[in-house]
Amino acid sequence: MLETWLTRNLDIEVPILGAPMGGRAGGTLAGEVSKAGGLGLLGAARYATAQWVAEEAAVARELGGRFGVGLMTWSLDDDDSLLDAAIAQHPALITLSFGDPAAYVPRVHAAGIPVASQVNTLEDMRIAELAGVDLIIAQGGEAGGHTGRIGTLPLLQELLDATDLPVAAAGGIGTGRGLAAVIAAGAEGALIGTALLASPETVGPDYARERVVSAGSADTVYTSVFDRARHQPWPDRWGGRAVVNDFTRDFHGTDTPVERLEEAYDPADPALGVVYAGEAVGLVHAARPAGDVVRQIAADAQRLLARFA
Ligand SMILES: Cc1cc2nc3c(=O)[nH]c(=O)nc-3n(C[C@H](O)[C@H](O)[C@H](O)COP(=O)(O)O)c2cc1C
């Protein structure tokens, strides 16, 4: 088996974390990823509630035993009640991403829970290191959902050379080849999101799963247009990578007033609603159970890495 810091310290069988994905990753997805030997994370969106965290944690625990919770640090700066709700569920890992986690890490550690942070630049990593996180996740700009602009491989190489903390990779890893590549480079494993987005265990409209299967790797765009249309107060520096549709073709890169965007946006219409997904969308060809996806990525990576053993 592939043994790394992740498997040893999180007590899991394969070095794969199921990404926290707001609006898409609830207890069923997280539980199935954990059941397959990885660690699935609940994606607590800014608008999630303490009750949602408790209910989804119960589902994940029942299915997979272990689970983690992913929070967005910048949104805790206004209201940190979701952090307390997450800690109360005793997850195996909490991720605090997109912002300085220093104010929150001691509370998580006091509960005996390790903290990881997804970071997008070397400077972000220095901030997370100072905050005392246990694991760095290098999140490249090809990732689905909100992310930075540096590609996964350049960022991963830069961070591995710059820190003594364990580093995992996120962004664009959708097959055993991707996992093998980042482990060979020195990463402790991968956090995968897009590769799971067509799985029936995800939350969200059917069209989102269908679009993930049909889209190719060139069909995504890095944009803030959906945040503007949906009044999501993300700090300016983070855009989100989404599958292109009529909404992005009409409004991305324009200075259309927010009222007009709000009026045009329709989550019930596939041509207008957002489907956040990364460039690994081109690697997803069918709606497969999440557990199968995780097991196959791990087995293929192990086979590829064994060539050099
Ligand atoms: C639909 C979607 C929603 C996401 N929501 C969150 C989130 O709530 N919190 C978070 O830390 N990251 C979020 N992310 C980013 C993922 O945690 C992860 O970095 C990304 O999926 C990894 O890249 P990949 O999609 O290429 O596998 C989201 C990603 C997607 C695709």
XYZ file of C-alpha atoms in Angstrom, residues 1-280:
280
model
C 0.000 0.000 0.000
C 0.991 3.629 -0.444
C 2.104 4.737 3.006
C 2.599 8.463 3.589
C 2.142 11.089 6.312
C -1.564 11.127 5.421
C -2.151 7.407 5.905
C -0.058 7.264 9.079
C -1.404 10.377 10.782
C -5.040 10.239 9.711
C -5.232 6.478 10.104
C -6.481 5.891 6.556
C -5.560 3.269 3.967
C -4.936 5.339 0.846
C -3.415 8.840 0.634
C -6.520 10.462 -0.823
C -8.657 13.193 0.716
C -12.145 13.755 -0.711
C -12.305 17.531 -1.200
C -14.592 19.688 0.896
C -16.966 21.057 -1.732
C -19.632 23.497 -0.595
C -23.000 22.558 -2.044
C -21.730 19.219 -3.421
C -19.931 17.244 -0.672
C -22.225 16.150 2.149
C -22.163 13.165 4.457
C -22.901 10.539 1.817
C -20.001 11.528 -0.434
C -17.601 11.988 2.487
C -18.668 8.668 3.991
C -18.178 6.755 0.738
C -14.699 8.235 0.226
C -13.742 7.173 3.761
C -15.287 3.740 3.299
C -13.021 3.279 0.261
C -9.970 3.933 2.443
C -9.472 7.689 1.996
C -10.796 10.522 4.129
C -13.888 12.326 2.854
C -14.481 15.919 3.928
C -17.792 17.704 4.308
C -17.812 20.980 2.400
C -19.340 23.527 4.752
C -20.302 26.450 2.543
C -20.505 29.943 4.028
C -24.283 29.560 4.182
C -24.192 26.104 5.883
C -25.639 25.792 9.384
C -24.519 24.040 12.564
C -27.468 21.685 12.117
C -26.306 20.805 8.587
C -22.812 20.002 9.894
C -24.221 17.758 12.652
C -26.596 15.907 10.340
C -24.077 15.336 7.561
C -21.374 14.301 10.035
C -23.743 11.649 11.388
C -24.298 10.295 7.864
C -20.557 10.249 7.109
C -19.750 8.591 10.440
C -22.343 5.906 9.888
C -21.094 5.129 6.363
C -17.351 5.521 6.609
C -16.397 5.911 10.255
C -13.947 8.769 9.759
C -14.537 12.075 8.022
C -13.218 15.624 7.929
C -14.790 19.076 7.645
C -13.626 21.875 5.338
C -14.313 25.501 6.219
C -13.587 28.787 4.484
C -11.425 30.868 6.775
C -12.451 34.291 5.474
C -16.092 33.572 6.254
C -15.233 32.633 9.872
C -13.925 36.149 10.374
C -17.590 37.335 10.365
C -19.106 34.368 12.208
C -17.103 31.441 13.550
C -20.011 29.345 14.822
C -19.460 26.796 12.016
C -16.000 26.110 13.439
C -17.486 25.208 16.817
C -20.098 23.067 15.046
C -17.325 21.228 13.177
C -15.179 20.702 16.288
C -18.208 19.326 18.145
C -18.372 16.450 15.637
C -14.780 15.311 16.390
C -13.676 15.025 12.748
C -10.338 13.410 11.876
C -9.240 16.631 10.109
C -10.422 20.209 9.717
C -9.327 22.265 6.734
C -9.179 26.033 7.102
C -8.611 27.421 3.633
C -8.676 30.809 1.913
C -7.475 33.220 4.576
C -5.231 33.411 7.666
C -6.201 30.571 10.027
C -4.119 31.827 13.011
C -7.148 32.875 15.062
C -8.745 29.436 14.769
C -5.974 26.805 14.819
C -5.500 26.784 18.652
C -9.188 25.993 19.196
C -9.032 23.036 16.813
C -5.784 21.754 18.302
C -7.204 22.060 21.813
C -9.810 19.502 20.713
C -7.021 17.193 19.491
C -7.915 17.647 15.810
C -5.229 18.243 13.146
C -5.587 21.225 10.803
C -4.798 21.458 7.101
C -4.871 24.562 4.945
C -5.285 24.771 1.188
C -2.939 27.490 -0.045
C -2.411 29.119 -3.428
C 0.961 30.893 -3.101
C 4.236 30.653 -1.199
C 3.154 33.666 0.859
C -0.108 31.909 1.815
C 1.947 28.942 2.954
C 4.124 31.108 5.190
C 0.950 32.470 6.827
C -0.412 28.950 7.375
C 2.938 27.789 8.782
C 2.968 30.665 11.273
C -0.600 29.813 12.227
C 0.597 26.342 13.238
C -1.249 24.133 10.747
C -0.218 20.471 10.539
C -0.569 19.909 6.792
C -0.251 22.166 3.772
C -2.357 21.467 0.693
C -0.925 23.069 -2.455
C -4.051 23.984 -4.413
C -3.304 24.803 -8.038
C -5.337 27.045 -10.312
C -6.643 24.136 -12.389
C -8.719 23.044 -9.362
C -12.479 23.213 -9.426
C -14.265 25.787 -7.305
C -12.461 28.714 -5.700
C -8.743 28.657 -6.160
C -5.655 30.675 -7.026
C -3.775 31.222 -10.276
C -0.538 29.217 -10.006
C -0.669 25.727 -11.529
C -0.539 22.699 -9.221
C 2.895 21.457 -10.322
C 4.829 24.737 -10.077
C 3.157 25.501 -6.729
C 3.771 22.017 -5.349
C 7.460 22.068 -6.287
C 7.891 25.530 -4.801
C 6.194 24.635 -1.526
C 7.924 21.264 -1.113
C 11.278 23.016 -1.375
C 10.238 25.725 1.069
C 8.777 23.901 4.064
C 9.380 21.041 6.473
C 5.639 20.538 6.926
C 3.960 17.675 5.068
C 2.445 18.852 1.772
C -0.424 17.318 -0.210
C -1.503 18.411 -3.695
C -4.895 19.545 -4.989
C -6.038 20.639 -8.419
C -6.226 18.566 -11.561
C -5.644 15.172 -9.972
C -8.270 12.835 -11.380
C -6.517 9.535 -12.117
C -3.844 7.271 -10.702
C -1.350 9.018 -13.005
C -1.950 12.323 -11.241
C -1.681 10.800 -7.779
C 1.484 8.911 -8.725
C 3.003 12.096 -10.159
C 2.511 14.193 -7.034
C 3.648 11.416 -4.682
C 6.753 10.868 -6.820
C 7.405 14.604 -6.522
C 7.331 14.399 -2.730
C 3.705 15.103 -1.830
C 2.036 13.023 0.884
C -1.006 12.411 -1.298
C -3.807 14.293 -3.021
C -7.073 16.008 -2.334
C -9.513 15.276 -5.146
C -12.734 17.104 -5.929
C -13.669 17.256 -9.594
C -13.030 13.521 -10.102
C -15.907 12.856 -7.668
C -18.383 15.376 -9.079
C -20.290 13.011 -11.381
C -20.754 10.434 -8.628
C -24.317 9.770 -7.532
C -23.359 10.465 -3.910
C -22.865 14.172 -4.611
C -25.497 16.738 -3.654
C -26.828 19.141 -6.293
C -28.871 19.154 -9.490
C -28.692 16.248 -11.970
C -27.477 18.599 -14.688
C -24.308 19.256 -12.680
C -23.350 15.560 -12.764
C -24.279 15.298 -16.462
C -22.238 18.376 -17.347
C -19.184 17.008 -15.540
C -19.383 13.837 -17.651
C -19.844 15.705 -20.949
C -17.365 18.589 -20.450
C -13.784 18.388 -21.699
C -10.649 19.718 -20.041
C -10.813 22.922 -22.135
C -14.393 23.683 -21.037
C -13.721 25.513 -17.751
C -13.269 29.174 -16.921
C -11.779 30.984 -13.907
C -14.350 33.597 -13.045
C -16.002 35.703 -10.345
C -19.168 36.211 -12.330
C -21.168 33.605 -10.399
C -20.111 35.104 -7.054
C -21.310 38.496 -8.220
C -24.600 37.069 -9.509
C -25.195 35.088 -6.316
C -23.984 37.765 -3.863
C -21.234 35.545 -2.478
C -18.827 37.948 -0.763
C -15.584 36.146 -1.698
C -12.489 38.333 -1.310
C -11.387 39.596 -4.742
C -8.241 37.498 -4.975
C -10.125 34.187 -5.304
C -12.078 33.401 -8.453
C -13.851 30.115 -9.000
C -13.242 27.579 -11.774
C -16.517 26.492 -13.362
C -17.734 24.730 -16.483
C -18.490 27.221 -19.265
C -22.136 27.775 -20.187
C -24.267 30.547 -21.707
C -23.976 32.569 -18.499
C -20.161 32.664 -18.605
C -20.160 33.253 -22.382
C -22.485 36.243 -21.958
C -21.130 37.788 -18.759
C -17.613 36.614 -17.811
C -15.136 39.446 -18.379
C -17.861 42.063 -18.835
C -18.757 44.895 -16.487
C -22.443 43.981 -16.441
C -24.098 45.532 -13.362
C -24.719 43.111 -10.534
C -28.496 43.664 -10.691
C -28.531 42.431 -14.304
C -26.404 39.379 -13.360
C -28.696 38.581 -10.478
C -31.701 38.806 -12.774
C -30.143 36.571 -15.457
C -28.840 33.900 -13.089
C -31.037 30.803 -12.795
C -29.792 27.753 -10.868
C -32.607 25.626 -12.327
C -31.365 26.159 -15.884
C -28.198 24.264 -16.939
C -27.315 26.998 -19.424
C -27.307 29.603 -16.660
C -26.617 27.846 -13.349
C -23.104 27.374 -11.983
C -21.286 24.027 -12.127
C -17.980 24.518 -10.355
C -15.431 21.989 -11.660
C -11.747 21.949 -12.530
C -9.733 20.982 -15.590
C -9.798 17.352 -14.411
